[in-house]
Amino acid sequence: MVFNSIEFAIFLPVVVLLFYLLPQRARWFMLLTASCVFYMWFVPKYILILLVTIVIDYLAGILMERNSERPKRKKTFMIISIVSTLTVLFVFKYLGFVTENLTRLCALFGVETDLAVNIILPIGLSFHTFQSMSYVIEVYRGNQKAEHHFGYYSLYVMFFPQLVTGPIERPGNLLRQLHEEKHFDYDNISKGMRLILFGLFIKMVVADNLGLTVERIYDEPSTYNSWSVMLGAVFYSFQIYCDFFGYSTIALGSAKLMGYDISDNFRSPYLSRSIAEFWHRWHISLSTWFRDYVYIPLGGSRVKFSRWAFNILVVFVLSGIWHGAAWTFLFWGFAHGLLHIVEKVLKKNAKTLEPQTKVGRWSIDLLNVAKTFILVTLFWVMFRSSDFAQMKEMFVAMFSNFDVERQVVVDWQNFLYLGLFILSDIVLRNTRFDRWCDGKPLVLRWLIYAMLVFMIVVCSRVENVPFIYFQF
Amino acid sequence: MKKLVIRVVVVAALLVCMNWVYSKWFFRNDLVKYSDIVELSWQVADDSCRIVYVGESSNNHYGKEEPDRRKISAYVSEYFPTVKMGDMTREASHAQTYYYMLKHIPEDAAAETVVVTMNLRSFGSSWIYSRLETALRKQLVLLKDYPPFFNRFLLAFKAYTIHSDEEWDNMAKEARRTAPLDFPYEFQHPTSDEWDKSMAWNGWRDEEGNRDQAKTELACHYVKTYAFTITDDNPRVADFDAIVELCRQRGWHLIFNLMAENVDKANELVGEDLLFLMRRNRDYLLQRYGSMEDVVIVDNLSLVRDVNFIDQNWTTEHYYEEGRRIIADNVAKALKTFYPNEYANPNTLHYDYGHFRGNPAWHPIEASRPCGAGFVVDSLSSDWDEVDVAFFAKPSDSIASIFLAAQCADAEGQKTVKTYPLPMKHYGVRSWDFHTQSIVLDSVFKASNNVKLYLVNTSEVPVEVSALDVSFHPANLEPEIKGKRQSP
């Protein structure tokens, strides 16, 4: 079930209503059942994969707790759990990629063979496996008590608002809240509805409409002039942001309706002044996951520069292939890592002059924001391209097609939607839509709600446009 | 509580306002963009059509080499020259689409009678679960009976059946696997799927027992397409029932036009058992709708021969001209019951060419070659010995001259051509002039079954001719000249 569907528009109110009607002791069961229905709406059989990882990690948690005095055993259980979860992830996400490349490698050496296997990726696998692993690691580290109630643990992994595209929640936040008794609070309903409205607007109106131009450009980049290709690249930057941010915001709102606070995943990433800052603002739940479970165990920043650079590259390459089993994703992650290192080197060696005036500081910030946005946009070209050939075609068209006559035709409304979104992103830079609304006059608030509803209904694309991050 | 009630009232008021704004400024554009079938409904109303022909691709397909590419509905309209007729044709559509097309004909339209195409294949699982269904259903969302803003909400939130091609195929396959076939005698294949598998396994074999793979595949396709049993719970039956109800409400005469299928090919490839099912389904429809008051059902199922089907390697209702004319003739006979005084059989009285429905409005005649405005007259009766030609002409030079050329062929294929000069009284160069000429045909043409007529421009300068009418009549009768009613 996707958030922008009529099924979810019926499903969510029913679940919320049942949630408040049922006593606390029955809520976990209702939410778990609802989450199963939500997940099985896509492809029912894939729930078995989820069940396998849930059972393994649940048992691992308990066994680690029981063996807390025996570190070796505890570690063994942790390793078994992580390896089995990663095996599931590898088989369903990366096996096809690996076998395909092995086949090519064999062909290079003159061995004709076909090892390629084609396995369909279960929806949201990367998200819930990472969520599962964070539980196991936290229990191993002693930061989290093992969950003995199988239902609550399953619900922690399967909680429907964030099941398929995150945010990747930590047990310290979500599992704890699942045990808490939630009472009906109008404020939660109001905030939840605001977030859902805003999320639907940026997904259905902004992302999906921009996607139309992006599809046209990426289908045949070489036939368009450079300005059109650049516009397509910029539109994709906003499409992927609005798509993912929209989904995360709806997830936040859906959980908020029942009183659960799940983590913010974005904080105006395109207003970042550096790549490092960008990653503090983009897909925060994944960035912090890699920070806590990969980067810091590798030594973090308290090591020699070369070791630090290595750590950064490892984290970013892993982040790249987390997104998808393709060389383009790996390359994208590597490019981000490399730029991160270059930025640090430049910052360390360059003598920066601190502007004395406010205008001067703003100008420098603006330039840095523009620089970061341009770099991130160029990197998104790698991310969006299906292979290196398309990536090359895009870059060539972007910088050498100035004399081509064909220009992409974009409805003026798309610029209006984009403008509205950019404005909202600037306004909401240090806050969130639901909180921002709090202090505003009633009439203004309701006018904004009405405008959002009207635009969601009237300006959204009618084609079925799947969420981009579903593929990960 | 009071706060909550106020909020609910405000939300309701806002929604009413939004619906008003949307209906007033956005809805029509959205209809054109996402449910363009409604334009067809508006068009027949704008054209003040009294008879509306509703159909799918069978109405607008023709052979590539055919000079006469008119639709079935165009042929039908020839039978009722004084009744304005229009068509609503949309490829791959079916009864559910027709229902919405008809429903959106404005209440004050001049429509009196609707002729609705009934395609036997559309009752089968291959069409019910066709890959086109997602798109077809999407375009119906805005046409539902709810307030426009709510319909747009349904469209935005994808409140229609969305399946991938693979899922539709699987559903069709599942239906073929499970739906029983109703034979009154012992038949070895209980379902279409088993029959298909058996056909694929045993293959189509010629008289000498040799397997023909191409024909085997086509035979399997025929089984998949036609081997089903229509029952009361078939979704198409519900759609046609809804059309009946709608026509009753609107006071329209209703004719269901059951299209011809390639029964010759079905018989050749699969055999009598498949024909039995096709006829059994036809009988079900005849019985169900034929017994309803105010409904006429025209049965064309077996009327068109294999040679008149354009697609020989697939199941379609795309006919060559002869096939289209057969269907049109049958429909016209049914329409005659509602318009007895307006009925005039064009094949014996009058042959009209030159309105170029769907073609460029003005037909240029190139220098000294048959202009292409040729017309073929079948069954020319010996009683009709004068041909009357009426047209508008615009010569680009005063030396232009136009002839009528008549051509016939005897049994050996020997052609006879006679030319008849069309004397022009006054040429207004580069301006349109109406001309009517009567010519007595030579006796050689009266004995022929088939006569081709051409307008020939023998000069080097181009002449444009439009609104060309030709009628045959006995010399002692005054000709009817339709061309006079038109102005270019």
Short mmCIF file of C-alpha atoms in Angstrom, two decimals, chain A residues 12 199 204 228 283 292 328 331 342 380 395 411 463:
data_model
loop_
_atom_site.label_atom_id
_atom_site.label_comp_id
_atom_site.label_asym_id
_atom_site.label_seq_id
_atom_site.Cartn_x
_atom_site.Cartn_y
_atom_site.Cartn_z
CA LEU A 12 -5.12 5.00 8.02
CA GLY A 199 3.96 15.40 2.66
CA MET A 204 2.12 14.39 -5.41
CA SER A 228 17.19 21.45 -21.18
CA HIS A 283 18.42 11.06 4.85
CA ASP A 292 27.17 5.03 14.60
CA THR A 328 26.52 3.88 -10.73
CA PHE A 331 30.42 5.52 -8.02
CA VAL A 342 38.64 17.32 -0.69
CA TRP A 380 22.46 12.88 -8.77
CA PHE A 395 27.03 14.65 -19.05
CA ASP A 411 4.42 23.59 -18.11
CA GLU A 463 -0.35 8.50 -13.56
#
